[in-house]
Coordinates of C-alpha atoms in Angstrom, one line a residue:
Chain A
M1 CA 83.4 66.1 122.8
S2 CA 85.3 62.7 122.8
L3 CA 88.6 62.4 121.9
L4 CA 87.7 60.5 119.0
T5 CA 85.6 63.0 117.6
Y6 CA 88.1 65.7 118.6
M7 CA 90.8 63.8 116.5
A8 CA 88.8 63.2 113.5
A9 CA 87.5 66.9 113.7
R10 CA 91.2 68.0 113.5
L11 CA 92.0 65.8 110.7
F12 CA 88.9 66.9 108.7
A13 CA 90.1 70.6 109.3
M14 CA 93.5 69.8 108.1
G15 CA 92.0 68.1 105.0
A16 CA 89.8 70.9 104.4
V17 CA 92.7 73.6 104.6
G18 CA 94.8 71.6 102.3
L19 CA 92.3 70.8 99.6
A20 CA 91.4 75.0 100.0
R21 CA 95.2 75.6 99.2
F22 CA 95.3 73.0 96.3
V23 CA 92.2 74.1 94.8
T24 CA 92.4 78.1 95.0
G25 CA 96.1 78.6 95.8
V26 CA 94.6 81.3 98.2
R27 CA 96.9 84.0 99.6
P28 CA 95.6 86.4 102.1
D29 CA 96.2 90.2 101.6
W30 CA 96.5 91.8 105.0
R31 CA 96.1 95.3 103.4
G32 CA 94.3 97.1 106.3
C33 CA 95.5 95.5 109.3
Q34 CA 97.9 92.4 110.5
P35 CA 96.8 89.2 111.7
Q36 CA 96.7 89.9 115.7
A37 CA 95.2 88.2 118.7
K38 CA 92.7 90.6 119.0
Q39 CA 88.9 90.3 119.6
R40 CA 87.7 90.7 116.0
V41 CA 84.4 90.4 113.8
Y42 CA 85.3 89.4 110.4
F43 CA 82.5 90.6 108.0
A44 CA 82.5 89.1 104.3
N45 CA 80.8 88.9 101.2
H46 CA 79.2 85.5 100.8
A47 CA 78.7 83.8 97.5
S48 CA 79.5 80.0 98.4
H49 CA 79.4 77.3 101.0
G50 CA 83.4 77.4 101.1
D51 CA 83.6 81.0 102.3
F52 CA 84.5 80.5 105.8
V53 CA 86.6 77.7 105.0
L54 CA 88.6 80.1 102.9
I55 CA 88.8 82.7 105.6
W56 CA 89.7 80.1 108.1
T57 CA 92.4 78.7 105.8
V58 CA 94.4 82.0 105.5
L59 CA 94.3 82.7 109.4
P60 CA 97.3 81.8 111.1
N61 CA 97.0 78.6 113.1
A62 CA 96.9 80.4 116.5
L63 CA 94.0 82.8 115.4
R64 CA 92.0 80.0 113.9
A65 CA 91.2 78.0 117.1
A66 CA 89.8 81.3 118.7
T67 CA 87.8 82.2 115.7
R68 CA 84.3 81.0 115.0
P69 CA 82.1 81.1 112.2
V70 CA 78.5 82.0 112.5
A71 CA 75.9 79.6 110.6
A72 CA 72.7 78.6 110.3
Q73 CA 71.2 76.0 112.9
D74 CA 69.3 74.0 110.5
Y75 CA 72.0 73.5 107.8
W76 CA 75.2 73.1 110.2
G77 CA 73.4 72.1 113.4
G78 CA 71.9 68.4 112.6
D79 CA 73.2 65.1 113.4
G80 CA 74.7 64.0 110.4
L81 CA 77.9 64.9 108.7
R82 CA 77.0 68.6 108.5
G83 CA 76.6 68.7 112.2
F84 CA 79.8 67.4 112.9
I85 CA 81.4 69.7 110.2
G86 CA 79.6 72.8 111.9
R87 CA 80.2 71.9 115.4
A88 CA 83.2 69.8 115.7
V89 CA 85.2 70.9 113.0
F90 CA 84.4 74.4 112.9
N91 CA 83.0 75.2 116.3
A92 CA 80.3 77.2 114.5
V93 CA 78.1 79.7 116.5
L94 CA 74.9 78.1 115.4
I95 CA 71.4 80.4 114.9
E96 CA 68.1 80.1 113.9
R97 CA 67.5 81.7 110.6
I98 CA 64.0 82.9 111.5
P99 CA 63.7 83.9 115.2
S100 CA 60.8 82.0 117.0
Q101 CA 59.7 82.7 120.5
D102 CA 60.7 79.3 121.9
K103 CA 64.5 79.4 120.6
P104 CA 66.8 81.8 121.6
H105 CA 67.1 85.0 119.7
P106 CA 70.1 84.9 117.0
L107 CA 71.5 88.1 118.0
D108 CA 71.6 87.0 121.8
V109 CA 73.6 83.6 120.8
I110 CA 76.3 85.7 118.8
K111 CA 76.5 88.4 121.4
K112 CA 77.0 85.4 124.0
A113 CA 79.8 84.2 122.2
L114 CA 81.3 87.4 121.7
A115 CA 81.2 88.1 125.3
E116 CA 83.1 84.7 126.0
G117 CA 85.9 86.4 124.1
C118 CA 86.2 84.8 120.8
S119 CA 86.3 86.2 117.3
L120 CA 83.6 85.7 114.6
I121 CA 83.5 85.3 111.0
L122 CA 80.0 86.5 109.7
F123 CA 78.1 87.1 106.6
P124 CA 76.2 90.3 106.8
E125 CA 74.3 89.8 103.6
G126 CA 72.5 87.1 105.7
T127 CA 72.2 84.8 103.0
R128 CA 74.6 83.8 99.8
N129 CA 74.5 86.1 97.0
M130 CA 73.7 84.3 93.8
G131 CA 73.0 87.2 91.6
D132 CA 74.9 89.7 89.6
A133 CA 75.2 92.2 92.2
P134 CA 78.6 92.3 94.0
L135 CA 77.1 92.8 97.3
L136 CA 73.6 92.5 98.7
P137 CA 72.3 94.9 101.5
F138 CA 73.5 94.2 105.1
K139 CA 71.2 92.7 107.6
S140 CA 71.4 95.1 110.9
G141 CA 72.7 92.6 112.9
L142 CA 76.2 93.8 112.6
Y143 CA 75.1 97.3 113.6
H144 CA 73.7 95.6 117.0
L145 CA 76.7 93.8 117.5
A146 CA 79.0 96.8 117.1
S147 CA 76.9 98.7 119.6
A148 CA 77.0 95.7 122.0
R149 CA 80.5 95.0 121.9
P150 CA 82.4 98.4 121.1
E151 CA 85.7 97.3 122.3
A152 CA 85.9 94.5 119.3
E153 CA 87.5 95.2 115.9
F154 CA 85.0 95.0 112.9
V155 CA 87.2 93.9 110.0
P156 CA 85.9 93.8 106.2
V157 CA 87.1 90.8 104.4
W158 CA 86.7 90.6 100.8
I159 CA 86.5 86.9 99.1
D160 CA 87.3 86.8 95.7
N161 CA 86.3 84.4 92.8
L162 CA 85.4 81.5 95.1
S163 CA 81.8 81.8 93.3
R164 CA 83.7 80.6 90.3
V165 CA 85.2 77.6 91.8
M166 CA 81.9 76.2 93.3
P167 CA 79.2 77.7 91.4
K168 CA 75.6 76.9 92.6
G169 CA 74.5 73.6 92.1
H170 CA 77.8 72.1 91.8
F171 CA 80.0 70.2 94.2
L172 CA 83.1 69.3 92.3
P173 CA 85.3 72.5 92.3
I174 CA 87.3 73.9 89.8
P175 CA 90.8 75.1 90.4
L176 CA 90.9 78.6 90.3
L177 CA 93.1 81.4 92.1
C178 CA 91.3 83.1 94.9
S179 CA 92.2 86.1 97.1
V180 CA 91.0 87.0 100.6
T181 CA 91.9 90.8 101.4
F182 CA 91.6 92.1 104.9
G183 CA 90.7 95.7 105.3
A184 CA 91.2 98.2 107.8
P185 CA 89.5 97.6 111.3
M186 CA 86.3 99.7 112.0
T187 CA 84.3 100.7 115.2
L188 CA 81.1 102.1 115.8
R189 CA 81.5 106.0 116.1
A190 CA 80.1 108.0 118.9
G191 CA 76.3 108.5 118.1
E192 CA 76.7 107.0 114.6
S193 CA 73.3 105.8 113.5
K194 CA 72.5 102.1 112.3
D195 CA 72.2 103.3 108.3
V196 CA 75.0 105.4 108.5
F197 CA 77.3 102.5 110.1
L198 CA 75.9 99.8 107.8
A199 CA 76.6 102.0 104.9
R200 CA 80.1 102.8 105.8
A201 CA 80.8 98.9 106.9
R202 CA 79.2 98.0 103.3
A203 CA 81.3 100.8 101.5
A204 CA 84.6 99.6 103.2
L205 CA 84.0 95.8 102.1
L206 CA 83.3 97.1 98.5
A207 CA 86.4 98.9 98.4
L208 CA 88.3 95.7 98.7
K209 CA 86.9 94.3 95.7
P210 CA 89.8 94.0 93.0
N211 CA 89.1 95.1 89.5
G212 CA 87.3 92.2 87.7
V213 CA 89.1 90.8 85.0
C214 CA 86.4 88.7 84.3
A215 CA 83.3 90.6 84.8
Chain B
M1 CA 118.1 56.6 89.6
I2 CA 121.7 56.6 88.4
Q3 CA 122.6 60.1 87.0
P4 CA 125.2 60.5 84.2
Q5 CA 128.6 61.6 85.0
E6 CA 127.8 65.0 83.2
M7 CA 124.8 65.9 85.6
I8 CA 127.3 66.0 88.4
W9 CA 129.7 68.6 86.9
L10 CA 126.4 70.6 85.7
S11 CA 125.1 70.6 89.3
L12 CA 128.1 71.9 90.5
G13 CA 128.2 74.6 87.9
V14 CA 124.4 75.5 88.5
A15 CA 125.1 75.5 92.4
G16 CA 128.1 77.8 91.6
V17 CA 126.2 80.4 89.9
L18 CA 123.6 80.3 92.2
I19 CA 126.4 81.1 95.1
V20 CA 127.8 83.9 93.3
A21 CA 124.7 85.5 92.4
T22 CA 123.4 85.1 96.3
A23 CA 126.7 87.0 97.1
I24 CA 126.5 89.7 94.7
G25 CA 122.5 90.0 95.8
Q26 CA 123.6 90.2 99.3
G27 CA 126.4 92.7 98.8
L28 CA 124.2 94.8 96.7
A29 CA 121.6 94.8 99.6
R30 CA 124.2 95.7 101.9
R31 CA 125.0 98.8 100.1
D32 CA 121.4 99.9 99.2
G33 CA 119.2 97.8 101.3
A34 CA 115.9 99.7 100.6
N35 CA 116.0 99.6 96.5
P36 CA 113.0 98.1 95.5
V37 CA 114.9 96.3 92.5
I38 CA 117.5 94.9 94.6
E39 CA 114.8 93.6 97.0
N40 CA 113.2 92.0 93.9
L41 CA 116.3 90.6 92.5
N42 CA 117.0 88.7 96.0
Q43 CA 113.5 87.8 96.0
R44 CA 114.3 85.9 92.7
I45 CA 117.4 84.6 93.2
F46 CA 115.8 82.9 96.5
A47 CA 113.2 81.5 94.3
W48 CA 115.6 79.9 91.9
W49 CA 117.2 78.1 94.6
V50 CA 114.0 76.6 95.4
M51 CA 113.0 76.1 91.8
V52 CA 116.7 74.2 91.0
G53 CA 116.3 72.1 94.3
L54 CA 112.7 71.0 93.3
L55 CA 114.3 70.1 89.7
A56 CA 117.0 68.3 91.3
I57 CA 114.9 66.2 93.3
A58 CA 112.8 65.6 90.6
F59 CA 115.7 64.5 88.7
L60 CA 116.8 61.7 91.5
F61 CA 113.6 60.1 91.1
G62 CA 113.9 59.8 87.2
K63 CA 111.4 60.1 84.8
G64 CA 108.2 59.6 87.5
G65 CA 109.7 62.5 89.2
V66 CA 110.0 64.6 86.4
T67 CA 106.7 63.8 84.9
L68 CA 105.1 64.5 88.1
L69 CA 106.9 67.6 88.6
F70 CA 105.8 69.3 85.3
A71 CA 102.3 67.7 85.8
F72 CA 102.2 70.0 88.8
A73 CA 103.6 73.0 87.0
S74 CA 101.0 72.3 84.2
F75 CA 98.3 72.6 86.8
S76 CA 99.4 75.4 88.7
A77 CA 99.8 77.4 85.2
L78 CA 96.2 76.3 84.0
R79 CA 94.9 77.4 87.3
E80 CA 96.4 80.8 86.7
F81 CA 95.3 80.7 83.0
L82 CA 91.7 80.0 83.7
T83 CA 91.3 82.4 86.5
L84 CA 91.9 85.2 83.9
T85 CA 89.3 83.7 81.7
P86 CA 85.7 84.6 81.2
T87 CA 84.2 81.5 81.6
R88 CA 80.9 81.1 82.7
R89 CA 78.6 78.7 84.7
G90 CA 78.0 76.6 81.6
D91 CA 81.6 75.8 81.3
H92 CA 81.7 73.9 84.5
W93 CA 81.8 70.4 83.3
A94 CA 84.5 71.2 80.3
L95 CA 86.5 72.9 82.9
L96 CA 86.3 69.9 85.4
A97 CA 87.2 67.6 82.2
V98 CA 90.1 69.7 81.7
F99 CA 91.7 69.5 85.0
F100 CA 90.6 66.1 86.3
I101 CA 90.8 64.1 82.8
G102 CA 92.7 66.3 80.1
L103 CA 95.7 67.0 82.2
P104 CA 96.4 63.5 84.1
V105 CA 95.6 61.7 80.9
Q106 CA 97.9 63.7 78.9
Y107 CA 101.0 63.2 81.4
Y108 CA 100.1 59.5 82.0
L109 CA 100.4 59.1 78.0
V110 CA 103.8 61.0 78.3
W111 CA 105.0 58.8 81.2
T112 CA 104.0 55.6 79.2
D113 CA 105.8 56.8 76.2
W114 CA 102.7 56.5 73.8
Y115 CA 104.1 59.5 71.2
G116 CA 101.2 58.7 68.9
L117 CA 98.5 59.4 71.3
Y118 CA 100.0 62.3 73.6
S119 CA 100.9 64.2 70.5
I120 CA 97.4 64.6 69.3
F121 CA 95.4 63.8 72.5
I122 CA 94.9 67.7 73.0
P123 CA 95.0 69.1 69.5
V124 CA 92.4 66.6 68.0
Y125 CA 90.4 64.7 70.9
A126 CA 90.3 67.5 73.6
F127 CA 89.9 70.0 70.6
L128 CA 86.8 68.5 69.4
I129 CA 85.1 67.0 72.8
L130 CA 85.4 70.3 74.9
P131 CA 83.1 72.4 72.7
I132 CA 80.7 69.3 72.7
I133 CA 80.7 69.3 76.5
A134 CA 80.1 73.2 76.6
A135 CA 77.4 73.0 73.8
L136 CA 75.6 70.2 75.7
S137 CA 75.3 72.7 78.7
G138 CA 73.0 74.9 76.4
D139 CA 74.6 78.4 77.1
S140 CA 75.6 80.0 73.9
T141 CA 76.7 83.3 75.2
R142 CA 80.2 84.3 74.1
F143 CA 80.4 80.7 73.1
L144 CA 83.5 80.7 70.5
E145 CA 85.2 83.0 72.7
R146 CA 84.7 80.8 75.6
I147 CA 85.8 77.4 74.0
A148 CA 88.8 79.3 72.2
F149 CA 90.3 80.3 75.8
V150 CA 89.9 77.0 77.1
Q151 CA 91.3 75.2 74.4
W152 CA 94.2 77.8 74.1
G153 CA 94.7 77.1 77.9
L154 CA 94.9 73.5 77.5
M155 CA 97.4 73.8 74.5
I156 CA 99.7 76.3 76.3
C157 CA 99.6 74.9 80.1
V158 CA 99.5 71.3 79.4
F159 CA 100.4 70.3 75.7
C160 CA 103.4 72.3 75.4
V161 CA 104.6 72.1 78.9
S162 CA 104.4 68.3 78.6
H163 CA 107.0 68.2 76.1
V164 CA 109.6 68.8 78.6
P165 CA 109.2 65.2 80.4
A166 CA 108.5 63.9 76.9
L167 CA 112.3 64.5 75.9
L168 CA 112.9 61.6 78.2
S169 CA 111.4 59.1 75.9
L170 CA 113.4 60.3 72.8
P171 CA 115.8 57.4 71.5
I172 CA 118.9 59.0 70.5
L173 CA 121.7 56.8 69.3
G174 CA 124.8 56.5 71.7
F175 CA 122.4 58.9 74.1
E176 CA 120.5 56.0 76.1
G177 CA 119.8 56.8 79.7
K178 CA 121.0 60.3 79.6
Q179 CA 117.9 62.2 78.3
L180 CA 117.6 63.8 81.7
L181 CA 120.6 65.9 80.3
L182 CA 118.3 67.3 77.5
I183 CA 115.8 68.6 80.1
A184 CA 118.8 70.5 82.0
Y185 CA 119.9 71.6 78.7
L186 CA 116.5 73.1 77.6
V187 CA 115.9 74.7 81.1
I188 CA 119.2 76.2 81.5
V189 CA 119.4 77.7 77.9
V190 CA 115.6 78.9 78.2
Q191 CA 115.9 80.2 81.8
G192 CA 119.5 81.5 81.3
S193 CA 118.2 83.4 78.3
D194 CA 115.5 84.8 80.5
V195 CA 118.2 85.8 83.1
L196 CA 120.6 87.2 80.9
Q197 CA 118.2 89.3 79.1
Y198 CA 117.1 90.6 82.5
V199 CA 120.6 91.5 83.5
F200 CA 121.4 93.0 80.2
G201 CA 118.3 95.1 80.0
K202 CA 118.8 96.3 83.8
L203 CA 122.1 97.1 83.1
M204 CA 121.9 98.9 79.8
G205 CA 118.5 98.6 78.3
R206 CA 117.3 101.6 76.9
R207 CA 115.2 101.1 73.6
K208 CA 112.1 99.5 74.2
V209 CA 111.2 96.4 71.7
A210 CA 107.4 96.5 72.1
P211 CA 106.3 99.5 74.3
A212 CA 102.6 98.4 73.9
L213 CA 103.2 95.0 75.4
S214 CA 106.0 95.0 78.0
P215 CA 107.8 97.8 79.7
S216 CA 110.9 95.8 80.7
K217 CA 111.9 94.0 77.3
T218 CA 114.6 96.3 75.6
W219 CA 116.6 95.7 72.2
E220 CA 119.8 95.6 74.5
G221 CA 118.3 93.3 76.8
L222 CA 117.1 91.0 74.0
L223 CA 120.4 91.0 71.8
G224 CA 122.7 90.8 74.9
G225 CA 120.7 87.9 76.5
I226 CA 120.1 86.0 73.2
A227 CA 123.8 86.2 72.2
S228 CA 125.0 85.2 75.6
A229 CA 122.6 82.5 76.0
T230 CA 123.3 81.1 72.6
A231 CA 127.2 80.9 73.6
L232 CA 125.9 79.4 77.0
G233 CA 124.3 76.8 74.8
A234 CA 127.2 76.1 72.5
A235 CA 129.4 75.7 75.4
L236 CA 127.1 73.3 76.7
W237 CA 127.6 70.9 73.8
W238 CA 129.2 68.1 75.9
I239 CA 125.8 67.3 77.8
T240 CA 124.0 67.1 74.5
P241 CA 124.2 64.7 71.4
F242 CA 124.8 67.7 69.4
S243 CA 128.3 69.0 67.8
P244 CA 129.2 72.5 69.2
L245 CA 127.8 74.3 66.4
Q246 CA 124.6 72.4 66.1
A247 CA 124.2 73.0 70.1
A248 CA 124.7 76.8 69.2
G249 CA 121.8 76.6 66.4
F250 CA 119.4 74.6 68.7
S251 CA 119.9 77.2 71.7
F252 CA 119.7 80.0 69.3
V253 CA 116.1 78.8 68.4
I254 CA 115.3 78.0 71.9
C255 CA 116.2 81.4 72.9
V256 CA 114.4 83.1 70.2
M257 CA 111.3 81.0 70.9
G258 CA 111.5 81.6 74.7
F259 CA 111.7 85.6 74.0
C260 CA 108.8 85.4 71.4
G261 CA 106.7 83.3 74.2
G262 CA 107.4 85.8 76.6
L263 CA 105.9 88.7 74.3
V264 CA 103.0 86.8 73.7
M265 CA 102.2 86.0 77.4
S266 CA 102.8 89.7 78.1
A267 CA 100.1 90.6 75.4
I268 CA 97.6 88.4 77.0
K269 CA 98.4 89.8 80.3
R270 CA 98.0 93.4 79.2
D271 CA 94.6 92.3 77.4
R272 CA 93.7 91.0 80.8
G273 CA 94.8 94.0 82.7
V274 CA 97.4 92.3 85.0
K275 CA 100.8 92.6 85.6
D276 CA 101.3 89.0 87.0
W277 CA 99.9 85.7 86.3
G278 CA 99.7 85.2 90.1
P279 CA 101.3 85.2 93.3
M280 CA 102.9 81.8 93.3
I281 CA 106.7 82.4 93.1
E282 CA 108.0 85.2 95.3
G283 CA 109.7 87.9 93.1
H284 CA 108.7 86.2 89.7
G285 CA 105.0 86.5 89.9
G286 CA 103.0 83.5 89.0
M287 CA 103.8 80.1 87.8
L288 CA 103.1 81.0 83.9
D289 CA 105.3 84.2 84.5
R290 CA 108.3 82.0 84.7
L291 CA 107.2 79.1 82.6
G292 CA 106.1 81.2 79.5
S293 CA 109.6 81.1 77.6
V294 CA 109.6 77.3 78.3
I295 CA 106.2 76.6 76.9
F296 CA 107.3 78.2 73.5
A297 CA 110.6 76.6 73.1
A298 CA 109.8 73.0 74.6
P299 CA 108.0 71.7 71.6
I300 CA 110.1 73.2 69.0
F301 CA 113.0 71.7 70.7
F302 CA 111.3 68.3 71.1
H303 CA 110.5 68.1 67.3
M304 CA 113.7 69.3 66.2
T305 CA 115.7 66.7 68.4
R306 CA 113.4 64.0 67.3
Y307 CA 113.3 64.8 63.6
W308 CA 117.3 65.2 63.3
F309 CA 118.7 62.8 66.2
T310 CA 116.4 60.0 67.1
V311 CA 116.7 56.5 65.4

């Protein structure tokens, strides 16, 4: 990355964080853990393109640099502005949405990033939730990562209200308060099956959802 | 901006009160550190330093500074209010219009002294245009409820709050260039009343005024707070265009409106199932928790002053 790209990326990141604070007044609620420099996989509900910006915004500066969002190659990996945002600004771990023979498997790409020691932000629902259900079923990737990297902490993160700030099809945000709640870290238990682990992770995430006043 | 002579004395007085309050708060904390009430008290006192500091900086910049500060307060209040409002996807354009047109235009009109327009811009124009925007989106689910919420939020958070900087444009004979003192007077009496109600309530509060709405409002706090804040307002007559007796009457009305405003805002919070409007001001809650009483007092104070004291 050239120095110029690097500086533009840092400037853009500061702008994104400032804008997120101005629009959402976001405050972190470290309910189940403290912000610490450990290897973590933050797994969150996904209802808006701004989700990882919001998590990123509430992380302390020191942790931000070592925390990479997992994002779709076809959307955030191109050459234009989105590619710049995905690669240079957020240093995203870019994966193929649909695994194919000639491209590296998404799980391998994520595992490689974990092996390098960085923390991750990922959305185990696999896609943006546009319906009325609070949380879609989880894809199995979370389980495979937990078994491949048992020493990493898996932290559930509930992002509240952001889907009202930027509903589907609108790009201008309405200022509304959002919150980001971090739950207690979890790891794969000895002999725990895939379904049990995924159900436990999903329940832990749902338990962080505030009682909706606007439901 | 050149400050009137009175402002210097007033600033010294407010700083003195805050220093005494800080000393008392720290003393209590040393004696009984783990008490959550005292911890909250000290958070509140610290937040007061910040709020007074911001107001002082705005005063130094004169009209532009004060207008900008209250525009920001309106923005934060509206953000809290609409967060608790059951809006739907179809309200997106109406809400964008509220934040990015309604609010700035109202404050621009206040800043340019256009009384004839800023006093009807939200009650007439926004009132009629917002439901049109919402209707054009084609979603009729809970339509009346949704547009009523948005209009009410705009009246409370923007229209009423904008009457604080609007005080600067009142042409009062013999009071030219000193209107900042009217804002200081309003803020000191309203917030003094809130603080004194809190103090009297904590020290001797027993009988609740409205147990269904608020657990912290007591008759002892209400009467003690309003009586002492009215006395405070009367004692500050020298910074106003009023006589001591008139100042007492004005501050009494301000205190009663402020108290009732707090009651209304509590009823809304109770209905929405929350304790505070937001997390913005440490120890106090949200912007609306601190601003609620000002919102109800400011327009009345503005119009009473305008009716009886302007040329």
